[in-house]
Coordinates of C-alpha atoms in Angstrom, one line a residue:
M23 CA 119.7 138.2 94.6
S24 CA 119.9 136.7 91.2
K25 CA 117.2 134.6 89.5
D26 CA 119.5 131.6 89.7
T27 CA 119.9 131.8 93.5
D28 CA 116.5 133.0 94.5
V29 CA 114.6 129.8 95.3
K30 CA 111.3 131.5 95.0
E31 CA 111.9 132.3 91.3
K32 CA 112.8 128.8 90.5
D33 CA 110.3 127.1 88.1
L34 CA 108.7 124.5 90.4
R35 CA 106.6 122.9 87.6
V36 CA 108.1 119.4 87.6
K37 CA 105.5 118.2 85.0
S38 CA 102.9 120.8 84.5
Q39 CA 105.2 123.1 82.5
V40 CA 103.6 121.3 79.4
Y41 CA 100.6 123.6 80.0
D42 CA 102.6 126.8 79.8
T43 CA 100.8 129.7 78.2
S44 CA 103.7 130.1 75.7
E45 CA 102.7 126.8 74.1
A46 CA 100.0 127.4 71.6
M47 CA 99.6 123.6 71.0
R48 CA 98.4 123.3 74.6
A49 CA 95.5 125.8 74.4
P50 CA 92.9 123.0 74.4
N51 CA 94.5 121.5 77.5
R52 CA 94.4 124.9 79.3
A53 CA 90.8 125.4 78.3
M54 CA 89.8 122.4 80.3
L55 CA 91.8 123.6 83.3
R56 CA 90.3 127.1 83.1
A57 CA 86.9 125.4 83.5
V58 CA 87.9 124.1 86.9
G59 CA 89.1 127.5 88.0
L60 CA 92.6 128.1 86.7
K61 CA 93.6 131.6 85.5
D62 CA 96.6 132.9 83.5
E63 CA 98.8 133.3 86.6
D64 CA 98.1 129.7 87.8
F65 CA 99.8 128.3 84.7
T66 CA 103.2 129.6 86.2
K67 CA 102.6 127.8 89.5
P68 CA 103.1 124.1 90.5
M69 CA 99.9 122.0 90.3
I70 CA 99.6 119.9 93.5
G71 CA 97.3 116.9 93.7
V72 CA 95.4 116.3 96.9
A73 CA 94.4 112.6 97.0
S74 CA 91.4 112.2 99.3
T75 CA 90.3 108.8 100.5
W76 CA 87.0 110.3 101.8
S77 CA 84.1 107.9 101.9
E78 CA 80.9 107.3 103.9
V79 CA 81.5 103.5 103.9
T80 CA 83.8 103.6 107.0
P81 CA 84.4 105.7 110.0
C82 CA 88.1 105.8 109.3
N83 CA 87.5 108.1 106.3
V84 CA 84.2 109.8 106.8
H85 CA 85.9 113.1 107.9
I86 CA 88.7 113.2 105.2
D87 CA 86.8 115.5 102.8
D88 CA 87.2 118.3 105.4
L89 CA 90.8 117.5 105.8
A90 CA 91.4 117.6 102.1
I91 CA 90.1 121.1 102.0
Q92 CA 92.6 122.1 104.7
S93 CA 95.4 120.7 102.6
K94 CA 94.2 122.5 99.6
K95 CA 94.2 125.8 101.6
G96 CA 97.7 125.1 102.8
A97 CA 99.1 124.4 99.3
E98 CA 97.4 127.5 98.0
R99 CA 98.8 129.8 100.7
A100 CA 102.3 128.5 99.9
G101 CA 101.9 129.4 96.2
G102 CA 100.7 126.2 94.5
V103 CA 97.6 125.4 92.5
P104 CA 96.0 122.5 94.5
L105 CA 93.4 120.1 92.9
V106 CA 91.5 117.6 95.0
F107 CA 90.7 114.2 93.6
N108 CA 89.3 111.0 95.2
T109 CA 90.2 107.4 95.4
I110 CA 88.4 104.4 97.0
T111 CA 88.5 102.9 100.4
V112 CA 87.0 99.8 102.0
S113 CA 86.5 98.9 105.6
D114 CA 88.2 95.8 107.0
G115 CA 86.1 96.0 110.2
I116 CA 82.9 95.9 108.2
S117 CA 83.9 93.2 105.7
M118 CA 85.7 91.0 108.3
G119 CA 84.5 87.4 108.3
T120 CA 82.6 87.9 105.0
Q121 CA 83.5 87.2 101.4
G122 CA 84.0 91.0 101.2
M123 CA 87.2 90.7 103.1
R124 CA 88.9 89.2 100.0
Y125 CA 88.8 92.7 98.5
S126 CA 90.8 94.4 101.4
L127 CA 94.4 93.7 100.4
P128 CA 93.7 94.2 96.6
S129 CA 92.2 97.6 97.5
R130 CA 95.7 98.6 98.5
D131 CA 96.9 98.2 95.0
V132 CA 93.7 99.8 93.4
I133 CA 94.3 102.9 95.6
A134 CA 97.9 103.0 94.6
D135 CA 97.2 102.6 90.9
S136 CA 94.4 105.1 90.9
I137 CA 96.4 107.9 92.6
E138 CA 99.4 107.2 90.4
T139 CA 97.1 107.4 87.4
V140 CA 95.7 110.8 88.2
I141 CA 99.2 112.3 89.0
G142 CA 100.6 110.9 85.8
A143 CA 97.7 111.7 83.5
E144 CA 97.2 115.2 84.8
N145 CA 100.9 116.0 84.9
L146 CA 100.7 117.2 88.5
D147 CA 103.9 118.4 90.2
G148 CA 103.4 117.3 93.8
L149 CA 101.1 115.2 95.9
I150 CA 99.5 115.3 99.3
A151 CA 97.9 111.9 100.1
I152 CA 95.5 111.6 103.0
G153 CA 94.6 108.1 104.2
G154 CA 92.7 106.6 107.1
C155 CA 91.8 102.9 107.0
D156 CA 94.3 100.1 106.9
K157 CA 95.0 99.8 103.1
N158 CA 94.8 103.6 102.4
I159 CA 98.2 104.2 104.0
P160 CA 100.3 101.7 102.1
G161 CA 98.2 102.3 99.0
C162 CA 99.0 106.0 99.2
M163 CA 102.7 105.3 99.9
I164 CA 103.0 102.9 96.9
A165 CA 101.5 105.7 94.8
I166 CA 103.9 108.2 96.2
A167 CA 106.8 105.9 95.3
N168 CA 105.5 105.3 91.8
S169 CA 104.4 108.9 91.0
E170 CA 107.9 110.2 91.6
V171 CA 106.9 113.7 92.5
P172 CA 107.5 115.5 95.9
A173 CA 104.9 114.3 98.3
V174 CA 103.7 114.2 101.9
F175 CA 101.4 111.7 103.5
V176 CA 98.8 112.8 106.1
Y177 CA 97.1 110.3 108.4
G178 CA 93.4 110.9 108.9
G179 CA 93.9 110.0 112.6
T180 CA 92.7 107.6 115.2
I181 CA 89.2 107.2 116.6
A182 CA 88.5 108.1 120.2
P183 CA 87.9 105.0 122.4
G184 CA 84.3 103.9 123.1
S185 CA 83.1 103.5 126.7
H186 CA 81.0 100.9 128.3
R187 CA 80.5 100.2 132.0
G188 CA 83.2 102.8 132.8
K189 CA 85.8 101.1 130.6
D190 CA 87.3 101.9 127.3
I191 CA 86.3 99.6 124.5
D192 CA 86.9 99.4 120.7
I193 CA 86.0 97.3 117.7
V194 CA 88.1 94.3 118.9
S195 CA 85.9 94.3 122.1
V196 CA 83.0 93.6 119.9
F197 CA 84.7 90.7 118.0
E198 CA 85.8 89.1 121.3
G199 CA 82.3 89.8 122.6
V200 CA 81.0 87.3 120.0
G201 CA 83.1 84.6 121.5
K202 CA 82.0 85.4 125.0
H203 CA 78.4 85.4 123.8
N204 CA 78.9 82.0 122.2
N205 CA 80.3 80.6 125.4
G206 CA 77.3 82.0 127.4
L207 CA 79.5 84.5 129.3
I208 CA 77.4 87.5 128.2
D209 CA 73.8 87.8 126.9
D210 CA 72.2 89.4 123.9
K211 CA 71.6 92.7 125.7
E212 CA 75.3 93.0 126.8
L213 CA 76.6 92.2 123.4
N214 CA 74.4 94.8 121.8
A215 CA 75.5 97.4 124.3
I216 CA 79.2 96.7 123.4
E217 CA 78.3 96.9 119.7
C218 CA 76.6 100.2 120.2
H219 CA 79.3 101.9 122.2
A220 CA 82.5 100.7 120.6
C221 CA 82.9 103.2 117.7
P222 CA 81.9 106.7 118.9
G223 CA 82.9 108.7 115.8
A224 CA 85.3 109.3 112.9
G225 CA 88.8 107.9 112.8
S226 CA 90.7 104.6 112.4
C227 CA 90.5 101.7 114.9
G228 CA 92.0 102.9 118.2
G229 CA 94.6 100.4 119.3
M230 CA 98.1 99.8 117.8
Y231 CA 96.3 98.1 115.0
T232 CA 97.2 98.3 111.3
A233 CA 96.2 101.8 110.5
N234 CA 97.9 103.3 113.6
T235 CA 100.9 101.1 113.0
M236 CA 101.4 102.1 109.4
A237 CA 100.8 105.8 110.3
S238 CA 103.6 105.6 112.9
A239 CA 105.8 103.8 110.4
V240 CA 105.3 106.5 107.8
E241 CA 106.2 109.3 110.3
A242 CA 109.3 107.3 111.4
M243 CA 110.2 107.0 107.7
G244 CA 110.1 110.7 107.4
M245 CA 107.2 110.9 104.9
S246 CA 104.7 112.6 107.4
L247 CA 105.2 115.8 109.3
P248 CA 106.6 115.3 112.9
G249 CA 104.0 114.5 115.4
S250 CA 101.1 114.0 112.9
S251 CA 100.6 110.3 113.1
S252 CA 99.3 110.3 116.6
N253 CA 97.0 113.3 116.4
P254 CA 93.4 112.1 116.8
A255 CA 91.0 112.4 113.8
E256 CA 88.6 114.8 115.5
S257 CA 91.1 117.4 116.7
K258 CA 92.3 120.8 115.8
E259 CA 95.8 119.3 115.6
K260 CA 94.7 117.0 112.7
A261 CA 93.2 119.9 110.7
A262 CA 96.5 121.8 111.3
D263 CA 98.5 118.7 110.1
C264 CA 96.7 118.8 106.8
A265 CA 97.2 122.5 106.2
A266 CA 100.9 122.2 107.0
A267 CA 101.2 119.3 104.6
G268 CA 100.0 121.5 101.8
E269 CA 102.7 124.0 102.6
A270 CA 105.3 121.3 103.1
V271 CA 104.8 119.9 99.6
Y272 CA 105.4 123.3 98.0
H273 CA 108.7 123.6 100.1
L274 CA 109.8 120.2 98.9
L275 CA 109.4 121.4 95.3
E276 CA 111.5 124.4 96.2
K277 CA 114.2 122.2 97.6
G278 CA 114.0 119.5 95.0
I279 CA 113.4 116.8 97.5
F280 CA 111.7 113.7 96.1
P281 CA 110.3 110.6 97.9
K282 CA 113.3 108.5 96.9
D283 CA 115.6 111.0 98.7
I284 CA 113.7 110.3 101.9
M285 CA 112.7 106.6 101.8
T286 CA 116.1 105.0 101.9
K287 CA 117.0 101.6 103.4
E288 CA 117.9 103.4 106.7
A289 CA 114.5 105.1 106.7
F290 CA 112.8 101.7 106.4
E291 CA 114.9 100.5 109.3
N292 CA 113.7 103.5 111.3
A293 CA 110.1 102.5 110.5
I294 CA 110.7 98.9 111.5
T295 CA 112.3 100.0 114.8
V296 CA 109.3 102.2 115.8
V297 CA 106.9 99.4 114.7
M298 CA 108.7 96.9 117.0
A299 CA 108.9 99.4 119.9
L300 CA 105.2 100.2 119.7
G301 CA 104.1 96.5 119.2
G302 CA 102.6 97.1 115.8
S303 CA 100.6 94.9 113.5
T304 CA 101.9 91.9 111.5
N305 CA 100.5 93.7 108.4
A306 CA 103.4 96.2 108.7
I307 CA 105.7 93.5 107.4
L308 CA 103.6 93.0 104.3
H309 CA 103.1 96.7 103.6
L310 CA 106.6 97.9 104.3
L311 CA 108.0 95.2 101.9
S312 CA 105.5 96.4 99.2
I313 CA 106.5 100.1 99.6
A314 CA 110.2 99.2 99.5
H315 CA 109.6 97.1 96.4
A316 CA 108.0 100.1 94.6
L317 CA 111.1 102.2 95.5
E318 CA 113.6 99.4 94.6
V319 CA 114.9 99.5 98.1
D320 CA 116.5 96.2 99.1
L321 CA 114.3 95.3 102.0
T322 CA 113.7 91.6 102.8
I323 CA 111.8 89.6 105.3
E324 CA 115.0 88.8 107.1
D325 CA 115.6 92.5 107.9
F326 CA 112.6 92.3 110.2
N327 CA 114.1 89.5 112.3
R328 CA 117.5 91.3 112.4
I329 CA 115.9 94.5 113.9
Q330 CA 113.4 92.5 116.1
A331 CA 116.4 90.9 117.9
K332 CA 117.7 94.2 119.2
V333 CA 114.7 96.5 119.7
P334 CA 112.6 96.2 122.8
H335 CA 108.8 96.3 122.9
L336 CA 108.0 99.3 125.0
A337 CA 104.3 100.3 124.4
D338 CA 101.5 99.1 126.6
L339 CA 99.0 99.5 123.7
K340 CA 96.1 97.3 122.5
P341 CA 95.7 94.6 121.4
S342 CA 98.2 93.1 123.8
G343 CA 98.2 96.1 126.2
K344 CA 95.6 98.4 127.8
Y345 CA 96.0 101.8 126.1
V346 CA 95.0 103.2 122.7
M347 CA 96.5 105.6 120.2
Q348 CA 94.7 108.6 121.8
D349 CA 96.4 107.8 125.1
L350 CA 99.8 107.8 123.4
H351 CA 99.0 111.2 121.9
R352 CA 98.2 112.4 125.4
V353 CA 101.6 111.5 126.8
G354 CA 103.7 112.9 123.8
G355 CA 102.8 110.8 120.8
V356 CA 105.0 108.9 118.3
Q357 CA 107.4 111.8 118.1
A358 CA 108.2 111.5 121.8
V359 CA 108.7 107.8 121.3
M360 CA 111.1 108.5 118.4
K361 CA 113.0 110.9 120.6
L362 CA 113.4 108.2 123.3
L363 CA 114.6 105.7 120.7
Y364 CA 116.9 108.1 119.0
E365 CA 118.6 109.2 122.2
A366 CA 119.1 105.5 123.1
G367 CA 120.8 104.9 119.7
Y368 CA 118.0 102.9 118.0
L369 CA 117.3 105.3 115.1
H370 CA 119.3 106.7 112.1
G371 CA 119.3 110.4 112.8
D372 CA 120.8 111.5 109.5
C373 CA 117.8 110.4 107.4
L374 CA 116.1 113.2 105.4
T375 CA 112.4 114.0 106.1
V376 CA 109.5 115.9 104.4
T377 CA 110.4 119.0 106.6
G378 CA 113.7 119.2 104.6
K379 CA 115.5 118.5 107.9
T380 CA 116.9 115.2 109.2
V381 CA 115.3 113.0 111.8
A382 CA 117.8 114.3 114.4
E383 CA 117.0 117.9 113.6
N384 CA 113.3 117.3 113.8
L385 CA 113.7 115.6 117.2
A386 CA 116.0 118.3 118.7
D387 CA 112.9 120.3 119.6
A388 CA 110.5 117.5 120.0
P389 CA 108.7 116.9 123.3
S390 CA 109.8 114.2 125.6
L391 CA 107.3 111.7 127.1
A392 CA 105.2 113.1 129.9
E393 CA 106.4 112.7 133.4
G394 CA 104.8 109.8 135.2
Q395 CA 103.2 108.3 132.1
D396 CA 102.9 104.5 131.9
V397 CA 101.9 104.1 128.2
I398 CA 105.5 103.7 127.1
M399 CA 107.7 101.4 129.4
P400 CA 111.3 102.3 130.3
F401 CA 114.2 100.5 128.7
D402 CA 115.0 98.7 132.0
N403 CA 111.5 97.4 132.3
P404 CA 110.1 96.8 128.8
K405 CA 107.0 94.8 127.8
R406 CA 109.5 92.5 126.1
K407 CA 113.2 92.7 125.7
D408 CA 113.0 92.2 121.9
G409 CA 110.5 93.0 119.3
P410 CA 107.1 91.3 119.2
L411 CA 106.9 90.7 115.5
I412 CA 108.8 87.6 114.4
V413 CA 109.4 85.8 111.1
L414 CA 109.4 82.0 111.5
K415 CA 110.7 79.4 108.9
G416 CA 110.7 75.7 108.7
N417 CA 109.2 72.8 106.6
L418 CA 105.8 74.3 106.9
A419 CA 106.8 77.8 105.8
P420 CA 110.1 77.6 103.8
S421 CA 109.7 81.2 102.6
G422 CA 108.6 82.5 106.0
A423 CA 105.6 83.2 108.2
V424 CA 104.7 86.0 110.6
A425 CA 103.7 85.9 114.2
K426 CA 103.0 88.6 116.8
V427 CA 104.1 87.3 120.2
S428 CA 103.4 90.3 122.4
G429 CA 101.5 89.2 125.5
V430 CA 101.7 85.6 124.5
K431 CA 103.0 83.5 127.4
V432 CA 103.3 80.3 125.3
S433 CA 106.6 80.2 123.3
R434 CA 106.3 76.7 122.1
H435 CA 103.1 74.7 121.1
T436 CA 102.9 71.2 119.6
G437 CA 99.5 69.8 118.7
P438 CA 97.4 67.9 116.1
A439 CA 96.4 69.7 113.0
R440 CA 92.8 70.6 112.4
V441 CA 92.7 71.4 108.8
F442 CA 90.1 73.6 107.0
D443 CA 90.2 75.0 103.4
T444 CA 87.8 77.9 104.2
E445 CA 87.5 80.4 107.0
K446 CA 83.7 79.7 107.1
E447 CA 84.2 76.0 107.9
A448 CA 86.9 76.8 110.5
T449 CA 84.7 79.3 112.3
A450 CA 81.7 76.9 112.4
A451 CA 83.9 74.3 113.9
V452 CA 85.0 76.8 116.6
M453 CA 81.5 78.0 117.3
D454 CA 80.3 74.4 117.5
N455 CA 83.0 73.6 120.1
K456 CA 84.7 71.1 117.9
I457 CA 88.2 72.7 118.4
N458 CA 89.9 71.5 121.6
E459 CA 92.7 72.8 123.8
G460 CA 96.0 71.8 122.3
D461 CA 94.8 71.7 118.7
V462 CA 96.5 73.5 115.8
L463 CA 93.7 75.1 113.7
I464 CA 94.9 75.5 110.1
I465 CA 93.0 77.7 107.6
R466 CA 94.5 77.5 104.1
Y467 CA 93.8 78.5 100.5
V468 CA 93.3 82.0 101.8
G469 CA 96.6 83.5 100.7
P470 CA 97.1 86.3 98.1
K471 CA 96.3 84.0 95.2
G472 CA 94.2 81.4 96.9
G473 CA 91.7 83.8 98.7
P474 CA 92.1 85.5 96.4
G475 CA 93.1 88.6 98.4
M476 CA 94.7 87.2 101.5
P477 CA 91.7 87.9 103.9
E478 CA 92.2 88.6 107.6
M479 CA 91.2 86.1 110.2
L480 CA 90.3 88.5 113.0
S481 CA 86.8 87.1 113.4
V482 CA 87.8 83.5 114.1
S483 CA 90.9 84.5 116.1
S484 CA 88.8 86.8 118.3
I485 CA 86.2 84.2 118.9
L486 CA 88.9 81.9 120.1
V487 CA 90.1 84.6 122.6
G488 CA 86.5 85.3 123.7
K489 CA 86.0 81.5 124.3
G490 CA 89.2 81.4 126.4
L491 CA 91.2 79.5 123.9
G492 CA 93.5 82.4 122.7
E493 CA 96.7 80.7 124.0
K494 CA 95.3 77.1 124.2
V495 CA 94.7 76.7 120.4
A496 CA 97.3 77.7 117.8
L497 CA 95.8 79.3 114.7
L498 CA 97.9 79.0 111.5
T499 CA 97.0 80.4 108.0
D500 CA 98.4 81.5 104.7
G501 CA 96.0 84.4 105.1
R502 CA 96.5 87.5 107.2
F503 CA 95.5 88.7 110.7
S504 CA 94.2 92.1 111.7
G505 CA 96.3 94.5 113.7
G506 CA 93.7 93.8 116.4
T507 CA 94.5 90.1 116.5
H508 CA 96.3 88.7 119.6
G509 CA 96.9 85.2 120.8
L510 CA 98.7 82.2 119.5
V511 CA 98.5 82.9 115.8
V512 CA 100.8 82.6 112.8
G513 CA 99.9 84.1 109.4
H514 CA 101.5 84.9 106.0
I515 CA 102.6 81.2 105.7
A516 CA 104.6 81.1 102.5
P517 CA 104.5 79.7 99.9
E518 CA 100.7 79.6 100.2
A519 CA 98.6 76.5 99.6
Q520 CA 97.4 77.7 96.2
S521 CA 101.0 77.8 95.0
G522 CA 101.8 74.4 96.3
G523 CA 103.4 75.4 99.6
P524 CA 103.7 72.7 102.2
I525 CA 100.7 74.0 104.1
A526 CA 98.7 72.5 101.2
F527 CA 100.0 69.0 102.2
V528 CA 99.2 69.0 105.9
K529 CA 96.6 66.4 106.9
E530 CA 94.2 66.2 109.8
G531 CA 96.1 64.9 112.9
D532 CA 99.6 65.7 111.7
M533 CA 101.6 67.0 114.6
V534 CA 102.6 70.7 114.2
T535 CA 105.1 72.7 116.2
I536 CA 105.4 76.5 116.6
D537 CA 108.6 77.7 118.4
S538 CA 108.8 81.4 118.7
D539 CA 112.1 81.3 120.6
K540 CA 113.8 79.4 117.8
K541 CA 111.6 81.1 115.1
E542 CA 110.6 77.8 113.7
I543 CA 107.4 76.4 112.3
S544 CA 107.2 72.8 111.2
F545 CA 105.1 69.6 111.0
E546 CA 106.2 66.0 111.5
I547 CA 106.5 64.3 108.1
S548 CA 109.1 62.3 106.3
E549 CA 110.6 63.5 103.1
D550 CA 109.1 60.5 101.3
E551 CA 105.6 61.1 102.6
L552 CA 105.9 64.8 101.8
E553 CA 106.9 64.0 98.2
K554 CA 104.0 61.5 97.9
R555 CA 101.5 64.1 99.1
E556 CA 102.9 66.7 96.7
K557 CA 102.6 64.4 93.7
A558 CA 99.0 63.6 94.5
W559 CA 98.1 67.3 94.9
T560 CA 96.4 69.4 92.2
A561 CA 96.2 73.1 92.4
P562 CA 92.6 74.5 92.6
P563 CA 91.7 76.7 89.6
L564 CA 92.6 80.4 90.1
Y565 CA 89.8 82.9 90.4
K566 CA 89.3 84.6 87.0
K567 CA 86.7 87.4 87.2
G568 CA 87.1 91.1 87.8
V569 CA 89.5 92.7 90.4
L570 CA 90.0 89.5 92.3
G571 CA 90.8 87.6 89.1
K572 CA 93.4 90.1 88.0
Y573 CA 94.8 90.1 91.5
A574 CA 95.0 86.3 91.8
H575 CA 96.9 86.1 88.5
N576 CA 99.4 88.9 89.2
V577 CA 100.1 88.9 92.9
S578 CA 103.4 87.8 94.4
C579 CA 104.1 85.7 97.4
S580 CA 103.4 87.3 100.8
S581 CA 107.1 87.1 101.7
K582 CA 107.7 89.6 98.9
G583 CA 105.0 91.9 100.1
A584 CA 102.1 90.6 97.9
V585 CA 102.9 93.0 95.2
T586 CA 101.3 93.1 91.8
D587 CA 103.9 94.5 89.4
Y588 CA 106.8 92.8 87.8
L589 CA 109.6 95.0 89.0
N590 CA 112.7 92.8 89.7
S591 CA 110.5 89.7 89.2

């Protein structure tokens, strides 16, 4: 076989050929690389970055250093020169309800920028990105889009469920326990027992919350190896995922397959379909929009409603169901769900994936769901006949708002606005029993610019559920909700209050209506009165210092994915 046709003799150095030993000018560059272990023969091989989000600040990522080593071994076996580097992570669960939560969404962009910076500065040829907690996954994916080298994403995996009194519990059980404790339903000892047993080890929060949602979406998009998104964190399968990803990146270099070849509009539609069927997090809308933006894929907030209308919600997973990701893994995992959806005509089978094969080819030999399982409902008896994530519009949210309606029996709610400009004040009102059945609790000035950082409202929403008000009080915000949130909640209200969106002009007692069937959100106000309030309004000063200041001055509207670059602006 000639050199031209033998793929193994092809020069796979997309960028690192600048360090070739034939270039005398690059002797100083090579000298530095020799200090970290490279030898003469390594300068003829592709250099592959392994982006590790390892950290001791969260259980989601505490095991990823070992996983990165597995990816390094896999890439080395395939013929590459792997180099491990780190980026940051923060924990939503630990920062929730505190001022620290403002850093959560900005961390997505810090992660993306830092990985892209290393790939670009070091002239690396390929990338394996390993993420665990909520913002790691979209951060890694934005970096993959912007780095423009062959890449594979590996999910660090889900945590095992905790156990208390013979029942599975998780981190959301603790948040809701605070509400029960406040209502006198449980005592200090019981709350402490729940706290101590909820998180038994490494891995991301166990239900179909944001991390598991985004991992499933990335696999559906073709950017993770088949079956990898549902393998638990502390399992042999997860270590094998990472080693295989190292080999897969090398093969992508051989085949000349880049992220833009995989993440097409149809691939994003596959991701949205899987998210709807699994009952995923509202954050998926924000993050998929941001990844698409980086790739210049024409994905809009309207695409979610289009797909929501035709895809049934099948998964009986927390927060609105009874099972967790490990249970889904046990009955066949995300790959088995994709096979079910593909055979029913819901997925684009011709989309390319990181295996070098199409979705259809990958699924041909995939396992089917286990016989007798009840984690995934049949098409003739779904959890809901259409998807659980909906985009609402109206005079309160002209650019859109996002709700998760799975498990919510109330489809229409009208009540008086109870308006708060901070989460702290709103939470205090709930804890002091000042919020009543029928109220519409509004927390504003917590959007991308106003927070700044668009913090999640899991703490206050969980307290409402714990107090028995989950479907009796509507909670509206220009901030976000955790993937663990459930109840009558609407977030991502856009434009946000900081930018002069109508939510800034709502007053205490205004009647507000949420109608999920009509996908509408509005408040009763005449055009004259609205204009009068708008003229009397002054925007609060934007935050100016450090990361949050940079973020506040650069971030887009949530309906555009809360992105921080100027592409297509």
